[in-house]
Coordinates of C-alpha atoms and ligand atoms in Angstrom, one line a residue:
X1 CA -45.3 -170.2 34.6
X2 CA -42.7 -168.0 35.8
X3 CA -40.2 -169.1 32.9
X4 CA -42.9 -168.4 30.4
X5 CA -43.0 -164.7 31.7
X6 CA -39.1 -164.8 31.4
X7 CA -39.3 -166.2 28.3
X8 CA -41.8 -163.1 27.2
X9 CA -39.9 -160.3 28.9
X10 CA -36.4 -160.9 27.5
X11 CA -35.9 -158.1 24.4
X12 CA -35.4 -159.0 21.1
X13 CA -33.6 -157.4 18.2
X14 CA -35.7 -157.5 15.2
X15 CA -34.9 -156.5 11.3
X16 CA -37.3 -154.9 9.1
X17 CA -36.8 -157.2 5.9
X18 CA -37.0 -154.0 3.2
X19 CA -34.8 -151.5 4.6
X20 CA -32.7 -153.7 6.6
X21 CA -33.2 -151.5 10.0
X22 CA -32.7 -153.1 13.6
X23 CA -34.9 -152.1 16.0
X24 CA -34.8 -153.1 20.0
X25 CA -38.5 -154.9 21.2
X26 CA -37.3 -154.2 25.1
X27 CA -40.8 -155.5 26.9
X28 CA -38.4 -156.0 30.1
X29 CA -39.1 -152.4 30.4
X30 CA -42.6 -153.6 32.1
X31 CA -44.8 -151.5 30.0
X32 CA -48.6 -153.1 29.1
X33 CA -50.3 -152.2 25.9
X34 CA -52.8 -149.7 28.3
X35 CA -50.0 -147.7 29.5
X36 CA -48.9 -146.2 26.6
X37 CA -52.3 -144.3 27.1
X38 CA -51.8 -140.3 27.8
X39 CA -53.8 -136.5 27.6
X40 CA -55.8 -136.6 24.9
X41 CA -53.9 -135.0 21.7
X42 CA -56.4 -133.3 20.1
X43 CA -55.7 -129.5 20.3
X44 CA -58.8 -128.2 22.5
X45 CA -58.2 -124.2 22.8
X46 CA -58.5 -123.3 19.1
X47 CA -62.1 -121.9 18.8
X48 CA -63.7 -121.9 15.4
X49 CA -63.9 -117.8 15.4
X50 CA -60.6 -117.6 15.1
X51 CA -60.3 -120.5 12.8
X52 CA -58.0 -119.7 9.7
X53 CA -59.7 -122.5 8.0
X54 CA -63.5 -122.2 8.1
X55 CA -64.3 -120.2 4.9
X56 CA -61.5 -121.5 2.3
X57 CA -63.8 -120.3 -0.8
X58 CA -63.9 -116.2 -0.1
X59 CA -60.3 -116.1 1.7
X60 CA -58.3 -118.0 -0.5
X61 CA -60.5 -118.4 -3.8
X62 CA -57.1 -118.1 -6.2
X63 CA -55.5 -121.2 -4.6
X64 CA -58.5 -123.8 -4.5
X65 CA -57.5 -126.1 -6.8
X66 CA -59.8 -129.3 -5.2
X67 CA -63.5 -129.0 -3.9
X68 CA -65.8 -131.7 -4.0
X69 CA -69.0 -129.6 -4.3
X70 CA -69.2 -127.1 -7.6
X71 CA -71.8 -124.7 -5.8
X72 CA -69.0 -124.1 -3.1
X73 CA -72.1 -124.7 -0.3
X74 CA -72.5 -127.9 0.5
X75 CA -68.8 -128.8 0.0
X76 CA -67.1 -131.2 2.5
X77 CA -63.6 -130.8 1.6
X78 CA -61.7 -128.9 -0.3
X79 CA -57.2 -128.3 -1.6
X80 CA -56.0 -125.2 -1.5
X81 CA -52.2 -124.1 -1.8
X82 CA -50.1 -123.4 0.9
X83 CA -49.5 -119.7 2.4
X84 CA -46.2 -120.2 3.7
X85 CA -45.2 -123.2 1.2
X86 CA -41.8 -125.2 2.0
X87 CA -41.2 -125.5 -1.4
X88 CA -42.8 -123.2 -4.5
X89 CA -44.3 -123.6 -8.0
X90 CA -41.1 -121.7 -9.6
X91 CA -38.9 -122.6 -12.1
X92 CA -36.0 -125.1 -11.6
X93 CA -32.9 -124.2 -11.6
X94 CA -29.6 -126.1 -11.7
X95 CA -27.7 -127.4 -8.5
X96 CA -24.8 -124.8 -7.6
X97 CA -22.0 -124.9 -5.7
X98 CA -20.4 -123.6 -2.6
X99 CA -17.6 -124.8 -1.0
X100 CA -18.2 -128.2 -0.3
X101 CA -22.3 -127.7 -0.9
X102 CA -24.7 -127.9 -2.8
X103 CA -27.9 -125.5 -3.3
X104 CA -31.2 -125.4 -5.3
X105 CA -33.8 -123.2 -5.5
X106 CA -36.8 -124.8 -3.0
X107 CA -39.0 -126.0 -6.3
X108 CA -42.4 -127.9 -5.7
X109 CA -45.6 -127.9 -4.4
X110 CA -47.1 -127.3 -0.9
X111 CA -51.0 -127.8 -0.2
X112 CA -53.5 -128.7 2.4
X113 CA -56.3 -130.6 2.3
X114 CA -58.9 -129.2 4.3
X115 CA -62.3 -131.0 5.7
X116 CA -65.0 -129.0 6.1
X117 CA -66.5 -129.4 10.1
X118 CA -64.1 -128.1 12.8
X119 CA -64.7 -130.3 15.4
X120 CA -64.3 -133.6 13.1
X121 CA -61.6 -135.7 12.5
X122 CA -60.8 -138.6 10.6
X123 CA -62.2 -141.3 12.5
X124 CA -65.3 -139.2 13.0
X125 CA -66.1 -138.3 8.9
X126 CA -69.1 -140.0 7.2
X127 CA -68.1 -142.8 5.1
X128 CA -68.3 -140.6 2.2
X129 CA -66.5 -137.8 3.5
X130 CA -63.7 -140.5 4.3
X131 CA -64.2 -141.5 0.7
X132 CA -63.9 -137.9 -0.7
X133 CA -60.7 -137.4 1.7
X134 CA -59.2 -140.2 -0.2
X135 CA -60.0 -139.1 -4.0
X136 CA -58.8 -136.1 -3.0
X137 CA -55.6 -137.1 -2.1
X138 CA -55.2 -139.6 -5.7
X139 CA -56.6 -137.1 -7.7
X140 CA -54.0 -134.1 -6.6
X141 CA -51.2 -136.9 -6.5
X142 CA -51.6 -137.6 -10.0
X143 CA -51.7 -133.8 -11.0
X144 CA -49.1 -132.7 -9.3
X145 CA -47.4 -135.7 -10.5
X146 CA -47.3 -134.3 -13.9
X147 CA -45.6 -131.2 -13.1
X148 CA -42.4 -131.1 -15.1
X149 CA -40.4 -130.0 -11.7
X150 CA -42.2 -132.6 -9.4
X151 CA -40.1 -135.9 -9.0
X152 CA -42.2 -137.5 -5.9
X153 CA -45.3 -136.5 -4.0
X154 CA -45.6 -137.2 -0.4
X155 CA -49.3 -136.9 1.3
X156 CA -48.5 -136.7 5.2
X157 CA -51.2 -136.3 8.2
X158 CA -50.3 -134.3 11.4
X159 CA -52.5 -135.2 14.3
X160 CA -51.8 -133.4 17.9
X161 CA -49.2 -131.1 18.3
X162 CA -46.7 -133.5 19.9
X163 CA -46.6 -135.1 15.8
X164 CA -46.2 -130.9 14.6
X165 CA -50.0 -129.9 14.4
X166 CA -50.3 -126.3 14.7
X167 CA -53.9 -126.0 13.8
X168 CA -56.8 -128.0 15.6
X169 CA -58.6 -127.9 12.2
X170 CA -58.4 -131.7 10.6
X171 CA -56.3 -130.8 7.4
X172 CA -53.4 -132.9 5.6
X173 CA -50.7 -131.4 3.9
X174 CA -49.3 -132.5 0.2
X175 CA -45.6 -132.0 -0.3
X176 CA -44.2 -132.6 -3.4
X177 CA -40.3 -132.0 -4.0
X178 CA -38.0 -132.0 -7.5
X179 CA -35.7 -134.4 -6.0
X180 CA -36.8 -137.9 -3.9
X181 CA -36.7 -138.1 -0.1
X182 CA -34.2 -140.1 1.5
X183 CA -36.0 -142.6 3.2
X184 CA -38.4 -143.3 0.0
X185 CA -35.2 -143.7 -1.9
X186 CA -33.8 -146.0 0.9
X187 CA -37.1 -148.2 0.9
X188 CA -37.4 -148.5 -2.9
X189 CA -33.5 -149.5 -3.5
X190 CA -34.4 -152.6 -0.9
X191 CA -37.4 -153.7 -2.4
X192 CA -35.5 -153.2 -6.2
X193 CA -32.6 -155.4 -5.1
X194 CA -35.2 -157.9 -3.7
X195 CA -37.0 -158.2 -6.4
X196 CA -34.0 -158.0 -9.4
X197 CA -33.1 -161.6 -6.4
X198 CA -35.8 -162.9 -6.2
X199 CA -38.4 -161.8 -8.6
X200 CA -41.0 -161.7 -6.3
X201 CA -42.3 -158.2 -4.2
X202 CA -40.8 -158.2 -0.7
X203 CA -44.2 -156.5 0.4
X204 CA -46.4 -159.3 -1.1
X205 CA -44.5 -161.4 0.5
X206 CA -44.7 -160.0 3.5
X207 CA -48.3 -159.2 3.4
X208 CA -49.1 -163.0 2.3
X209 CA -47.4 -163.9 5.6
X210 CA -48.9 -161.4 8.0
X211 CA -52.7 -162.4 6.6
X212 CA -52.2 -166.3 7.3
X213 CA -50.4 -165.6 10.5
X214 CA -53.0 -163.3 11.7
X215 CA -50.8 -162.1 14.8
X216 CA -49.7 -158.7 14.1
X217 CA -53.1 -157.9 12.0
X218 CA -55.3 -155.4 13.4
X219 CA -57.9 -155.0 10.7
X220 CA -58.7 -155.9 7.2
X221 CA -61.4 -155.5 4.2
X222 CA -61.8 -156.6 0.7
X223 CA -59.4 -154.5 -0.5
X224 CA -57.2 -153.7 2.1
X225 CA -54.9 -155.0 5.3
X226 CA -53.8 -153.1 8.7
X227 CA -51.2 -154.5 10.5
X228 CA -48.9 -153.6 12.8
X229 CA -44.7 -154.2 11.3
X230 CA -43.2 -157.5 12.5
X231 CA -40.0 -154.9 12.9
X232 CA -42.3 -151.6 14.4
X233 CA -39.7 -148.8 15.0
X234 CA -42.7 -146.9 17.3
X235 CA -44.8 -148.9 19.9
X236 CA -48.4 -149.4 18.0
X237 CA -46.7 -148.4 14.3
X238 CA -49.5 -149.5 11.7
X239 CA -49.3 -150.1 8.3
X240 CA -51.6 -150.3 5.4
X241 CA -51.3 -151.9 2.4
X242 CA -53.4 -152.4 -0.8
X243 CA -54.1 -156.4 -1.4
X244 CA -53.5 -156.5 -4.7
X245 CA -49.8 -155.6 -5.7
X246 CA -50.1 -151.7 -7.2
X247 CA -46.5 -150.0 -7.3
X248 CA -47.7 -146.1 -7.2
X249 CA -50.9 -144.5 -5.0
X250 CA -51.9 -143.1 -8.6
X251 CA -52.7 -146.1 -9.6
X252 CA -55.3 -146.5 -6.8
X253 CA -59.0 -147.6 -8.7
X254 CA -61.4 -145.5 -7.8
X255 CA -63.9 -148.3 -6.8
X256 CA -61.1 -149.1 -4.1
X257 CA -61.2 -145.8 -2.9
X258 CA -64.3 -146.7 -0.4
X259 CA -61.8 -149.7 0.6
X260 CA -58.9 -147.9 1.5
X261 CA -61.3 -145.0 3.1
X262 CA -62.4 -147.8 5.7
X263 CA -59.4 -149.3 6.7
X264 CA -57.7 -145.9 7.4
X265 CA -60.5 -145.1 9.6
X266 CA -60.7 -148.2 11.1
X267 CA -56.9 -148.0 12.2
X268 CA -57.4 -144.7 13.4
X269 CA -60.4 -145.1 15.4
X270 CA -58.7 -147.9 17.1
X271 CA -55.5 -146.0 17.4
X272 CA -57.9 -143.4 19.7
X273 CA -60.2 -145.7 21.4
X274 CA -56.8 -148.2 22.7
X275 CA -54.6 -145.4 23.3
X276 CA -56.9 -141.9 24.2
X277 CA -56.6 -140.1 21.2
X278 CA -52.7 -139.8 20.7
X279 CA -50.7 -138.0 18.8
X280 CA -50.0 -139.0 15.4
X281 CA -48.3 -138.8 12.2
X282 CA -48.8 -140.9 9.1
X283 CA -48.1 -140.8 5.2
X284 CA -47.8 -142.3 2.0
X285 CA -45.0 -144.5 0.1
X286 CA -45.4 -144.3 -3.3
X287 CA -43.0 -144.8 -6.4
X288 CA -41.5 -141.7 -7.7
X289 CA -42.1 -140.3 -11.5
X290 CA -39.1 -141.1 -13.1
X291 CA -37.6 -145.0 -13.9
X292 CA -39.2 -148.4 -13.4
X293 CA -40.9 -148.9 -9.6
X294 CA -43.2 -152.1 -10.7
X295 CA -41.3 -153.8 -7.6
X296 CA -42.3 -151.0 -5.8
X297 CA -46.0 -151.7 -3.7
X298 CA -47.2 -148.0 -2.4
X299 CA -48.8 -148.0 1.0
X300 CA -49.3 -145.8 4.3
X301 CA -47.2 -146.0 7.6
X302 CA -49.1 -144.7 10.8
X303 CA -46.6 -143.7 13.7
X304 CA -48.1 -142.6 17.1
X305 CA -46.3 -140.3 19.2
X306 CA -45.9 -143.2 22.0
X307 CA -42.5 -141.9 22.6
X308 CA -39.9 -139.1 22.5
X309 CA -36.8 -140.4 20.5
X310 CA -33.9 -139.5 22.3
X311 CA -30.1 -139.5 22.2
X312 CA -30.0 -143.5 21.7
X313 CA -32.8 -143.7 19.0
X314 CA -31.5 -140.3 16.8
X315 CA -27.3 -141.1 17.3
X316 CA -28.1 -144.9 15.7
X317 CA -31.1 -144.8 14.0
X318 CA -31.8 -147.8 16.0
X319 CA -34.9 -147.6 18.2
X320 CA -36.3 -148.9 20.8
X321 CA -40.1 -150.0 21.5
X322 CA -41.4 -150.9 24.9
X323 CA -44.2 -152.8 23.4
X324 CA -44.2 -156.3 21.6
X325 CA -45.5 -155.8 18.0
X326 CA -48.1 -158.8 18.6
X327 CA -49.2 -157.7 21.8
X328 CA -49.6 -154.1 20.7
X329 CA -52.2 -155.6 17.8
X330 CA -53.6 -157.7 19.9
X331 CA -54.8 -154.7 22.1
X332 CA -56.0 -153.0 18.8
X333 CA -58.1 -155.8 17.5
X334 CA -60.0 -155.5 20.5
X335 CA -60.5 -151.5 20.6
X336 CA -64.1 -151.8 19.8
X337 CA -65.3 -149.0 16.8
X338 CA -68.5 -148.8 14.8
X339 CA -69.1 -150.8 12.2
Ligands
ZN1 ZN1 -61.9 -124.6 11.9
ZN2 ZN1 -46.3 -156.2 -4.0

């Protein structure tokens, strides 16, 4: 027995087949899946008096550009425009020089989604609020989309203010910038040069694997798998992918909307009944607008704030996780949720 638990214990390096990163599975550290437990994240002291975010239809009626409810009573969610946007709706201008830099003019969009109860979150919306939360997101993706001055739109989620919350009120922001992020540029070159290889998508691959060997799956539907990454760069990282191989979030049918809806709150409501409610961030991958991305397969990452990257993990871009990817879904699988 006691070599089995050596066996277990020694750390592993593992590769994350698209992007090519290494990341260190150190389980000799001695931490179990229930110890990565803390404080509840959920930001407790803003009261709904003071809330900036409880009447978006008489503060802010020039900026709504999404409500699911026309009378503006019964509404459950709504999209309004940023106040103090990151980037702005303004014309593009061309990239100058100075010295050795380069400048632009901050062009794009900045909005937040906003669900209407202040004491809800995700995992606690109706099925159809979930649903709306969803068509929300794919219906301002694709508008924004078309913006001449918009080359990639990026939905994230903030959860607690260890993942940058500063507002207790469930809302998720839509930035959407003239040039494409980094790390969406990194991920889509990898699975391009897989696929010009191979001719095959890296991520179906990948997903075809995962489903028949079950280990590192926490949930899925019809539609729809949750699993945690064979190659997790955060203890308790989830992905979700859509099934069927679609290469942009736009392209999401609405039919699969309910789908997607369900296993977002199912990873999420496991994430806070296995862990106590922690921090979180997560977002989209999609394809950017311009060029051919049909290699490309959109999907959401889920990182939990189950540790503070320090020197090590931000000087080599290598981290370390204290927490075997199979033994952190095994300990979400069996976070028990309603059905
Ligand atoms: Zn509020
Ligand atoms: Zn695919």
């Amino acid at each position: 027995m006691a070599s089995e638990k050596n066996k277990k214990d020694i750390s592993e390096i593992r590769q994350d087949p698209v992007k090519g990163e290494w990341v260190i599975i150190a389980t000799a550290r001695g931490k179990r899946p229930h110890a990565f437990s803390g404080t509840p994240a959920t930001i407790a002291d803003q009261k709904k008096e003071s809330c900036p975010f409880e009447d978006p239809f008489s503060e802010r009626e020039p900026s709504l550009v999404f409500w699911n409810d026309k009378s503006k009573k019964d509404w459950s969610l709504v999209v309004i425009q940023n106040k103090f946007p990151a980037l702005e709706p303004v014309k593009a201008e061309k990239i100058r020089k100075e010295g050795p830099y380069h400048i632009a003019k901050g062009v794009g969009f900045h909005e937040l989604v906003i669900a209407r109860d202040h004491d809800k979150f995700i995992p606690d919306l109706s099925k159809k609020d979930a649903e709306i939360l969803v068509l929300a997101y794919n219906q301002r993706y694709r508008e924004i989309l078309k913006n001449r001055s918009v080359e990639y739109v990026f939905i994230l989620h903030n959860h607690g203010r260890d993942a940058g919350a500063s507002l207790r009120h469930l809302h998720s922001q839509i930035i959407a910038p003239s040039v494409v992020p980094t790390d969406v540029q990194r991920s889509i070159d990898a699975s391009e040069k897989y696929f010009s290889k191979n001719k095959k998508c890296i991520h179906c691959k990948i997903l075809k694997y995962e489903l028949k060997d079950k280990k590192r799956v926490v949930y899925q539907n019809k539609k729809f798998a949750v699993f945690v990454p064979f190659a997790s760069k955060m203890a308790f990282e989830i992905n979700i992918f859509p099934k069927e191989h679609e290469d942009s979030f736009g392209d999401l049918k609405r039919e699969d909307m309910k789908f997607f809806a369900d296993a977002l709150q199912k990873a999420l409501q496991k994430l806070r009944v296995a862990l106590n409610d922690p921090a979180f961030n997560f977002f989209i991958h999609s394809s950017p607008k311009s060029g051919n991305h049909k290699h490309y397969h959109w999907h959401m990452e889920i990182f939990p704030k189950t540790s503070v990257w320090a020197g090590y993990e931000i000087g080599t871009g290598m981290p370390i996780s204290a927490v075997r990817p199979e033994d952190a879904a095994k300990f979400l699988r069996g976070a028990k949720v309603q059905g």
